[in-house]
Every structure is written in C-alpha cells, then in structure tokens.
Amino acid sequence: MINLKRDAGYKAAEYVKDGDVLGLGTGSTTHYFIEAVGKRIAEEGIKVMGIPTSFQSLLLAKKANIPITSLEEHDIDLAVDGADEIDPDLNLIKGGGAAHTLEKIVDYSAKKLIIIADESKEVESLGAFPVPVEVIPQSSRVVMKALEDMGAKPEIRMAERKDGPIITDNGNFIIDAKFDEIESPLHLEIDLNTIPGVVENGIFTEMVDKVILGTKDGIKEL
Ligand code: 5RP
C-alpha cells in the first residue's frame, strides 16, 4: 500500500554515512527514518549513533538498535526531522508532537538538516497550522494574553486519555497559537521567544538544507 511518509523516511536513510552521528527527529515520518537506519545497521553493518529529540525517538532508536549518545558527547553530522508545514523558503512549523524544543536544539546544531514529510505538508505560506509554543506552566495565562496582543488565537493543548493539558518531555505546557497570516516567519520566531515564560516556539527558519517529500508521483527533493 502507498505510504508517502515511509517513502520519505527510507529515502533520507540513503543519505546516512558510515560513522555519522544522527539527530533523530520525532513523529510518524521520522519513525520510518529510524526504522530504515536500523535496517542499514543490520544489513550493511554501518556504524552510527543517534541523538533522540524525544522519548518517542529514544524508544524507536533502541528498538532499531541505534546506539544512543548525547549533545554533551558528540556533534551531529546529519539530523533528519519531520514538519507540520514547509514553505517555499524552507521555513517550517513544527511541534505537532510537542517535541519542538529539543528538535530545534538538535536540528540547529546539526551540520546538515534534512526534513522529511508527505506532500500534504508543502504550503504556499505558513499559518494554517497553529504555531506550537512551549511554555513554563505558571506563565501560561500571561503568555496567552501576550499572544492575543500579537493577533493570535491561543489555546492550551489538551491531553487525550489524561485530564488537563498535555505535559511535554520537559514538564511544560503547549499553547497552540493560530495566526491569520504569518508575514515574516523569522520575525515571528524571534518575537515569540521574547515573551517571558516561552521556552521555545515551533517556527524553524534558516536551518534546513534539504526537504524530501513523499508524493504520489515519487520522491521530490527541495
Ligand atoms: C513533533 C514534530 C513532528 O516532526 C511534526 O509534527 C511532523 O509529524 P509527522 O511526521 O507525524 O507528521 O514537529 O514535535
């Protein structure tokens, strides 16, 4: 059966070189990348290490027999991560899985960053997807007010099968901020992080080297 996320994840694994330290993104697309790297370890005997961006990617990496390391010990040669929206300048919205804080640290620090996604994530301009903003829980009312003043409609992301807000891997809340339009992703990324209480927001600018999209007509690289 056709699986565009799988196509993108397996294609990205072809860019992994023997000896690489890999940044392992989070989500249903990077799931396939991690699986594919595990296959290359088993079948070709390549030696790589992984730095996960979430408990999810840590568990998947362990299942794929990818040795784990950390940013304290190694620099990252290649990070591969997913996205919720990708614009023509390769700006992103990320954080659909509430992992964008560690993802941004890992993606930013990598020598090379490849984003993998199915074709539905390619957009003309960012903003149909709300911008995830990770906040210190005690700041959430203050940050919601600041986001409203910036023209957004903010909502605290609620958990499923747990009462109340979702809690990130870092013990924080996520506020999803819907903007009518995002004229400058770079300026919005910077402005959001100046609000006290904001840990990190899900706009990623100026860090992507390549996008691999799974499309119905095959792989498309941007
Ligand atoms: C997690 C992310 C994900 O990479 C993003 O939400 C895309 O996920 P998926 O591959 O499941 O569509 O940013 O915080």
PDB file of C-alpha atoms and ligand atoms in Angstrom:
ATOM      1  CA  MET A   1       0.000   0.000   0.000  1.00  0.00           C
ATOM      2  CA  ILE A   2       1.193   3.528  -0.800  1.00  0.00           C
ATOM      3  CA  ASN A   3       2.827   5.199   2.210  1.00  0.00           C
ATOM      4  CA  LEU A   4       4.319   8.621   1.407  1.00  0.00           C
ATOM      5  CA  LYS A   5       5.789   9.121   4.887  1.00  0.00           C
ATOM      6  CA  ARG A   6       7.571   5.791   4.628  1.00  0.00           C
ATOM      7  CA  ASP A   7       8.925   6.698   1.169  1.00  0.00           C
ATOM      8  CA  ALA A   8      10.402   9.949   2.523  1.00  0.00           C
ATOM      9  CA  GLY A   9      11.857   8.295   5.632  1.00  0.00           C
ATOM     10  CA  TYR A  10      13.514   5.475   3.702  1.00  0.00           C
ATOM     11  CA  LYS A  11      14.922   7.911   1.097  1.00  0.00           C
ATOM     12  CA  ALA A  12      16.511  10.033   3.844  1.00  0.00           C
ATOM     13  CA  ALA A  13      18.204   6.939   5.274  1.00  0.00           C
ATOM     14  CA  GLU A  14      20.147   6.655   1.991  1.00  0.00           C
ATOM     15  CA  TYR A  15      21.963   9.888   2.958  1.00  0.00           C
ATOM     16  CA  VAL A  16      23.336   8.355   6.165  1.00  0.00           C
ATOM     17  CA  LYS A  17      27.068   7.628   6.003  1.00  0.00           C
ATOM     18  CA  ASP A  18      29.059   5.074   7.962  1.00  0.00           C
ATOM     19  CA  GLY A  19      30.310   6.774  11.155  1.00  0.00           C
ATOM     20  CA  ASP A  20      27.634   9.504  11.240  1.00  0.00           C
ATOM     21  CA  VAL A  21      26.192  10.888  14.449  1.00  0.00           C
ATOM     22  CA  LEU A  22      22.490  11.360  13.668  1.00  0.00           C
ATOM     23  CA  GLY A  23      19.885  13.711  15.100  1.00  0.00           C
ATOM     24  CA  LEU A  24      16.677  11.692  15.354  1.00  0.00           C
ATOM     25  CA  GLY A  25      13.516  13.765  14.921  1.00  0.00           C
ATOM     26  CA  THR A  26      10.091  12.975  16.317  1.00  0.00           C
ATOM     27  CA  GLY A  27       6.813  11.946  14.688  1.00  0.00           C
ATOM     28  CA  SER A  28       5.199   9.419  12.387  1.00  0.00           C
ATOM     29  CA  THR A  29       7.537  10.210   9.443  1.00  0.00           C
ATOM     30  CA  THR A  30      10.829  10.095  11.353  1.00  0.00           C
ATOM     31  CA  HIS A  31       9.580   6.786  12.743  1.00  0.00           C
ATOM     32  CA  TYR A  32      10.282   5.330   9.262  1.00  0.00           C
ATOM     33  CA  PHE A  33      13.676   7.018   9.021  1.00  0.00           C
ATOM     34  CA  ILE A  34      14.746   5.458  12.326  1.00  0.00           C
ATOM     35  CA  GLU A  35      13.414   2.082  11.205  1.00  0.00           C
ATOM     36  CA  ALA A  36      15.326   2.373   7.898  1.00  0.00           C
ATOM     37  CA  VAL A  37      18.581   3.282   9.661  1.00  0.00           C
ATOM     38  CA  GLY A  38      18.094   0.207  11.861  1.00  0.00           C
ATOM     39  CA  LYS A  39      17.787  -1.904   8.706  1.00  0.00           C
ATOM     40  CA  ARG A  40      21.026  -0.472   7.300  1.00  0.00           C
ATOM     41  CA  ILE A  41      22.800  -1.280  10.576  1.00  0.00           C
ATOM     42  CA  ALA A  42      21.508  -4.867  10.441  1.00  0.00           C
ATOM     43  CA  GLU A  43      22.052  -5.469   6.725  1.00  0.00           C
ATOM     44  CA  GLU A  44      25.130  -3.368   5.837  1.00  0.00           C
ATOM     45  CA  GLY A  45      26.830  -3.204   9.238  1.00  0.00           C
ATOM     46  CA  ILE A  46      27.139   0.607   9.163  1.00  0.00           C
ATOM     47  CA  LYS A  47      28.197   2.155  12.463  1.00  0.00           C
ATOM     48  CA  VAL A  48      26.191   5.221  13.504  1.00  0.00           C
ATOM     49  CA  MET A  49      24.996   6.821  16.735  1.00  0.00           C
ATOM     50  CA  GLY A  50      21.749   8.672  17.395  1.00  0.00           C
ATOM     51  CA  ILE A  51      20.760  11.675  19.479  1.00  0.00           C
ATOM     52  CA  PRO A  52      16.972  11.486  20.062  1.00  0.00           C
ATOM     53  CA  THR A  53      14.699  14.540  20.233  1.00  0.00           C
ATOM     54  CA  SER A  54      12.033  12.917  22.444  1.00  0.00           C
ATOM     55  CA  PHE A  55      11.213   9.836  24.467  1.00  0.00           C
ATOM     56  CA  GLN A  56       9.401   8.597  21.361  1.00  0.00           C
ATOM     57  CA  SER A  57      12.525   8.729  19.199  1.00  0.00           C
ATOM     58  CA  LEU A  58      14.648   7.314  22.035  1.00  0.00           C
ATOM     59  CA  LEU A  59      12.401   4.254  22.258  1.00  0.00           C
ATOM     60  CA  LEU A  60      12.305   3.819  18.468  1.00  0.00           C
ATOM     61  CA  ALA A  61      16.101   4.130  18.251  1.00  0.00           C
ATOM     62  CA  LYS A  62      16.547   1.471  20.902  1.00  0.00           C
ATOM     63  CA  LYS A  63      14.182  -0.830  19.015  1.00  0.00           C
ATOM     64  CA  ALA A  64      16.212  -0.229  15.823  1.00  0.00           C
ATOM     65  CA  ASN A  65      19.488  -0.976  17.679  1.00  0.00           C
ATOM     66  CA  ILE A  66      20.867   2.523  17.086  1.00  0.00           C
ATOM     67  CA  PRO A  67      23.416   3.298  19.835  1.00  0.00           C
ATOM     68  CA  ILE A  68      22.384   6.423  21.760  1.00  0.00           C
ATOM     69  CA  THR A  69      24.610   9.369  22.545  1.00  0.00           C
ATOM     70  CA  SER A  70      24.049  12.997  23.589  1.00  0.00           C
ATOM     71  CA  LEU A  71      24.893  16.555  22.609  1.00  0.00           C
ATOM     72  CA  GLU A  72      27.277  16.684  25.574  1.00  0.00           C
ATOM     73  CA  GLU A  73      29.378  13.978  23.935  1.00  0.00           C
ATOM     74  CA  HIS A  74      29.077  14.461  20.180  1.00  0.00           C
ATOM     75  CA  ASP A  75      28.373  16.930  17.388  1.00  0.00           C
ATOM     76  CA  ILE A  76      25.674  15.900  14.913  1.00  0.00           C
ATOM     77  CA  ASP A  77      26.624  15.159  11.303  1.00  0.00           C
ATOM     78  CA  LEU A  78      23.081  14.789   9.990  1.00  0.00           C
ATOM     79  CA  ALA A  79      19.698  15.464  11.596  1.00  0.00           C
ATOM     80  CA  VAL A  80      16.511  14.138   9.987  1.00  0.00           C
ATOM     81  CA  ASP A  81      13.214  15.511  11.231  1.00  0.00           C
ATOM     82  CA  GLY A  82       9.560  15.905  10.240  1.00  0.00           C
ATOM     83  CA  ALA A  83       7.439  19.050   9.830  1.00  0.00           C
ATOM     84  CA  ASP A  84       3.837  20.208  10.021  1.00  0.00           C
ATOM     85  CA  GLU A  85       4.236  22.902   7.327  1.00  0.00           C
ATOM     86  CA  ILE A  86       7.036  23.707   4.848  1.00  0.00           C
ATOM     87  CA  ASP A  87       7.015  26.947   2.841  1.00  0.00           C
ATOM     88  CA  PRO A  88       8.895  27.680  -0.436  1.00  0.00           C
ATOM     89  CA  ASP A  89      11.809  29.256   1.506  1.00  0.00           C
ATOM     90  CA  LEU A  90      12.043  26.057   3.605  1.00  0.00           C
ATOM     91  CA  ASN A  91      10.723  27.757   6.735  1.00  0.00           C
ATOM     92  CA  LEU A  92       8.829  25.300   8.915  1.00  0.00           C
ATOM     93  CA  ILE A  93       6.153  24.960  11.514  1.00  0.00           C
ATOM     94  CA  LYS A  94       6.935  22.063  13.825  1.00  0.00           C
ATOM     95  CA  GLY A  95       5.723  20.878  17.206  1.00  0.00           C
ATOM     96  CA  GLY A  96       2.642  18.864  16.271  1.00  0.00           C
ATOM     97  CA  GLY A  97       4.108  16.220  18.569  1.00  0.00           C
ATOM     98  CA  ALA A  98       5.107  18.785  21.230  1.00  0.00           C
ATOM     99  CA  ALA A  99       8.790  17.961  20.801  1.00  0.00           C
ATOM    100  CA  HIS A 100       9.933  21.127  19.015  1.00  0.00           C
ATOM    101  CA  THR A 101      12.182  22.491  21.774  1.00  0.00           C
ATOM    102  CA  LEU A 102      14.661  19.632  21.713  1.00  0.00           C
ATOM    103  CA  GLU A 103      14.113  19.239  17.961  1.00  0.00           C
ATOM    104  CA  LYS A 104      15.180  22.849  17.412  1.00  0.00           C
ATOM    105  CA  ILE A 105      18.335  22.416  19.510  1.00  0.00           C
ATOM    106  CA  VAL A 106      19.277  19.210  17.676  1.00  0.00           C
ATOM    107  CA  ASP A 107      18.325  20.474  14.188  1.00  0.00           C
ATOM    108  CA  TYR A 108      20.101  23.803  14.678  1.00  0.00           C
ATOM    109  CA  SER A 109      23.306  22.180  15.874  1.00  0.00           C
ATOM    110  CA  ALA A 110      23.494  19.595  13.071  1.00  0.00           C
ATOM    111  CA  LYS A 111      26.000  20.087  10.249  1.00  0.00           C
ATOM    112  CA  LYS A 112      23.204  19.087   7.851  1.00  0.00           C
ATOM    113  CA  LEU A 113      19.411  19.030   8.343  1.00  0.00           C
ATOM    114  CA  ILE A 114      17.045  17.026   6.135  1.00  0.00           C
ATOM    115  CA  ILE A 115      13.289  17.450   6.605  1.00  0.00           C
ATOM    116  CA  ILE A 116      11.050  14.551   5.588  1.00  0.00           C
ATOM    117  CA  ALA A 117       7.308  14.730   5.020  1.00  0.00           C
ATOM    118  CA  ASP A 118       4.451  13.690   2.803  1.00  0.00           C
ATOM    119  CA  GLU A 119       3.331  16.156   0.147  1.00  0.00           C
ATOM    120  CA  SER A 120       0.441  17.477   2.271  1.00  0.00           C
ATOM    121  CA  LYS A 121       2.966  19.451   4.364  1.00  0.00           C
ATOM    122  CA  GLU A 122       4.104  21.668   1.471  1.00  0.00           C
ATOM    123  CA  VAL A 123       2.328  25.066   1.673  1.00  0.00           C
ATOM    124  CA  GLU A 124       2.496  28.432  -0.107  1.00  0.00           C
ATOM    125  CA  SER A 125       2.848  30.267   3.195  1.00  0.00           C
ATOM    126  CA  LEU A 126       2.958  29.215   6.837  1.00  0.00           C
ATOM    127  CA  GLY A 127      -0.011  29.675   9.137  1.00  0.00           C
ATOM    128  CA  ALA A 128      -2.895  27.276   8.519  1.00  0.00           C
ATOM    129  CA  PHE A 129      -1.324  25.123  11.256  1.00  0.00           C
ATOM    130  CA  PRO A 130      -1.221  26.910  14.648  1.00  0.00           C
ATOM    131  CA  VAL A 131       2.257  27.697  15.968  1.00  0.00           C
ATOM    132  CA  PRO A 132       3.060  25.464  18.963  1.00  0.00           C
ATOM    133  CA  VAL A 133       4.597  27.444  21.806  1.00  0.00           C
ATOM    134  CA  GLU A 134       6.123  25.555  24.750  1.00  0.00           C
ATOM    135  CA  VAL A 135       5.695  27.493  27.997  1.00  0.00           C
ATOM    136  CA  ILE A 136       6.552  27.171  31.674  1.00  0.00           C
ATOM    137  CA  PRO A 137       3.154  26.160  33.189  1.00  0.00           C
ATOM    138  CA  GLN A 138       2.982  29.098  35.614  1.00  0.00           C
ATOM    139  CA  SER A 139       3.349  31.564  32.739  1.00  0.00           C
ATOM    140  CA  SER A 140       0.528  30.221  30.577  1.00  0.00           C
ATOM    141  CA  ARG A 141      -2.087  32.926  31.310  1.00  0.00           C
ATOM    142  CA  VAL A 142       0.457  35.714  30.836  1.00  0.00           C
ATOM    143  CA  VAL A 143       1.729  34.182  27.573  1.00  0.00           C
ATOM    144  CA  MET A 144      -1.841  33.662  26.261  1.00  0.00           C
ATOM    145  CA  LYS A 145      -2.507  37.380  26.843  1.00  0.00           C
ATOM    146  CA  ALA A 146       0.724  38.357  25.044  1.00  0.00           C
ATOM    147  CA  LEU A 147      -0.160  36.096  22.115  1.00  0.00           C
ATOM    148  CA  GLU A 148      -3.620  37.685  21.850  1.00  0.00           C
ATOM    149  CA  ASP A 149      -1.943  41.113  21.805  1.00  0.00           C
ATOM    150  CA  MET A 150       0.148  39.845  18.868  1.00  0.00           C
ATOM    151  CA  GLY A 151      -3.065  38.968  16.996  1.00  0.00           C
ATOM    152  CA  ALA A 152      -3.171  35.218  17.631  1.00  0.00           C
ATOM    153  CA  LYS A 153      -5.908  32.960  18.909  1.00  0.00           C
ATOM    154  CA  PRO A 154      -4.134  30.884  21.558  1.00  0.00           C
ATOM    155  CA  GLU A 155      -5.323  27.608  23.050  1.00  0.00           C
ATOM    156  CA  ILE A 156      -3.692  25.382  25.632  1.00  0.00           C
ATOM    157  CA  ARG A 157      -3.246  21.951  24.052  1.00  0.00           C
ATOM    158  CA  MET A 158      -5.277  19.377  25.946  1.00  0.00           C
ATOM    159  CA  ALA A 159      -4.202  15.783  26.530  1.00  0.00           C
ATOM    160  CA  GLU A 160      -6.047  12.708  25.341  1.00  0.00           C
ATOM    161  CA  ARG A 161      -6.547   9.969  27.892  1.00  0.00           C
ATOM    162  CA  LYS A 162      -5.179  12.280  30.612  1.00  0.00           C
ATOM    163  CA  ASP A 163      -7.226  15.052  32.202  1.00  0.00           C
ATOM    164  CA  GLY A 164      -5.912  18.551  31.602  1.00  0.00           C
ATOM    165  CA  PRO A 165      -3.124  19.982  29.438  1.00  0.00           C
ATOM    166  CA  ILE A 166      -0.531  17.845  27.733  1.00  0.00           C
ATOM    167  CA  ILE A 167       2.814  17.894  29.527  1.00  0.00           C
ATOM    168  CA  THR A 168       5.893  17.986  27.309  1.00  0.00           C
ATOM    169  CA  ASP A 169       9.002  15.823  27.781  1.00  0.00           C
ATOM    170  CA  ASN A 170      10.397  18.898  29.592  1.00  0.00           C
ATOM    171  CA  GLY A 171       7.463  19.187  32.027  1.00  0.00           C
ATOM    172  CA  ASN A 172       5.876  22.201  30.310  1.00  0.00           C
ATOM    173  CA  PHE A 173       2.571  23.159  28.600  1.00  0.00           C
ATOM    174  CA  ILE A 174       1.974  23.771  24.893  1.00  0.00           C
ATOM    175  CA  ILE A 175      -0.040  26.762  23.702  1.00  0.00           C
ATOM    176  CA  ASP A 176      -1.155  26.467  20.065  1.00  0.00           C
ATOM    177  CA  ALA A 177      -1.253  29.986  18.620  1.00  0.00           C
ATOM    178  CA  LYS A 178      -3.293  30.427  15.435  1.00  0.00           C
ATOM    179  CA  PHE A 179      -2.283  33.490  13.423  1.00  0.00           C
ATOM    180  CA  ASP A 180      -4.416  34.709  10.498  1.00  0.00           C
ATOM    181  CA  GLU A 181      -1.274  35.181   8.468  1.00  0.00           C
ATOM    182  CA  ILE A 182       2.458  34.948   9.089  1.00  0.00           C
ATOM    183  CA  GLU A 183       4.149  37.648   7.026  1.00  0.00           C
ATOM    184  CA  SER A 184       7.671  37.065   8.300  1.00  0.00           C
ATOM    185  CA  PRO A 185       8.395  33.659   9.848  1.00  0.00           C
ATOM    186  CA  LEU A 186      11.820  34.885  11.003  1.00  0.00           C
ATOM    187  CA  HIS A 187      10.433  37.905  12.869  1.00  0.00           C
ATOM    188  CA  LEU A 188       7.623  35.893  14.419  1.00  0.00           C
ATOM    189  CA  GLU A 189      10.074  33.216  15.540  1.00  0.00           C
ATOM    190  CA  ILE A 190      12.214  35.858  17.252  1.00  0.00           C
ATOM    191  CA  ASP A 191       9.268  37.832  18.726  1.00  0.00           C
ATOM    192  CA  LEU A 192       7.601  34.779  20.261  1.00  0.00           C
ATOM    193  CA  ASN A 193      10.753  33.853  22.138  1.00  0.00           C
ATOM    194  CA  THR A 194      10.932  37.302  23.766  1.00  0.00           C
ATOM    195  CA  ILE A 195       7.732  36.645  25.786  1.00  0.00           C
ATOM    196  CA  PRO A 196       8.742  35.724  29.352  1.00  0.00           C
ATOM    197  CA  GLY A 197       7.697  32.140  30.070  1.00  0.00           C
ATOM    198  CA  VAL A 198       8.139  30.948  26.491  1.00  0.00           C
ATOM    199  CA  VAL A 199      10.679  28.147  26.303  1.00  0.00           C
ATOM    200  CA  GLU A 200      10.650  27.717  22.503  1.00  0.00           C
ATOM    201  CA  ASN A 201       8.258  28.104  19.585  1.00  0.00           C
ATOM    202  CA  GLY A 202       7.650  25.842  16.599  1.00  0.00           C
ATOM    203  CA  ILE A 203       8.765  28.173  13.797  1.00  0.00           C
ATOM    204  CA  PHE A 204      12.065  26.984  12.324  1.00  0.00           C
ATOM    205  CA  THR A 205      13.854  29.374   9.949  1.00  0.00           C
ATOM    206  CA  GLU A 206      17.210  29.355   8.156  1.00  0.00           C
ATOM    207  CA  MET A 207      18.338  25.874   9.094  1.00  0.00           C
ATOM    208  CA  VAL A 208      17.038  23.396   6.512  1.00  0.00           C
ATOM    209  CA  ASP A 209      19.475  22.004   3.904  1.00  0.00           C
ATOM    210  CA  LYS A 210      17.113  19.680   2.080  1.00  0.00           C
ATOM    211  CA  VAL A 211      13.464  18.610   2.105  1.00  0.00           C
ATOM    212  CA  ILE A 212      12.483  15.119   0.970  1.00  0.00           C
ATOM    213  CA  LEU A 213       8.787  14.893   0.153  1.00  0.00           C
ATOM    214  CA  GLY A 214       6.931  11.675  -0.485  1.00  0.00           C
ATOM    215  CA  THR A 215       4.452  12.391  -3.299  1.00  0.00           C
ATOM    216  CA  LYS A 216       2.042  10.260  -5.289  1.00  0.00           C
ATOM    217  CA  ASP A 217       4.419  10.696  -8.271  1.00  0.00           C
ATOM    218  CA  GLY A 218       7.513   9.651  -6.310  1.00  0.00           C
ATOM    219  CA  ILE A 219      10.145  11.401  -4.214  1.00  0.00           C
ATOM    220  CA  LYS A 220      10.505  15.174  -4.650  1.00  0.00           C
ATOM    221  CA  GLU A 221      13.556  16.952  -3.226  1.00  0.00           C
ATOM    222  CA  LEU A 222      13.575  20.678  -2.422  1.00  0.00           C
TER     223      LEU A 222
HETATM  224  C1  5RP B   1       6.996  16.836  16.543  1.00  0.00           C
HETATM  225  C2  5RP B   1       7.159  17.397  15.180  1.00  0.00           C
HETATM  226  C3  5RP B   1       6.923  16.477  14.033  1.00  0.00           C
HETATM  227  O1  5RP B   1       8.110  16.356  13.328  1.00  0.00           O
HETATM  228  C4  5RP B   1       5.823  17.031  13.171  1.00  0.00           C
HETATM  229  O2  5RP B   1       4.673  17.208  13.976  1.00  0.00           O
HETATM  230  C5  5RP B   1       5.503  16.099  11.993  1.00  0.00           C
HETATM  231  O3  5RP B   1       4.972  14.911  12.457  1.00  0.00           O
HETATM  232  P1  5RP B   1       4.511  13.736  11.496  1.00  0.00           P
HETATM  233  O4  5RP B   1       5.729  13.211  10.814  1.00  0.00           O
HETATM  234  O5  5RP B   1       3.874  12.740  12.441  1.00  0.00           O
HETATM  235  O6  5RP B   1       3.511  14.287  10.523  1.00  0.00           O
HETATM  236  O7  5RP B   1       7.474  18.544  14.974  1.00  0.00           O
HETATM  237  O8  5RP B   1       7.059  17.838  17.513  1.00  0.00           O
END
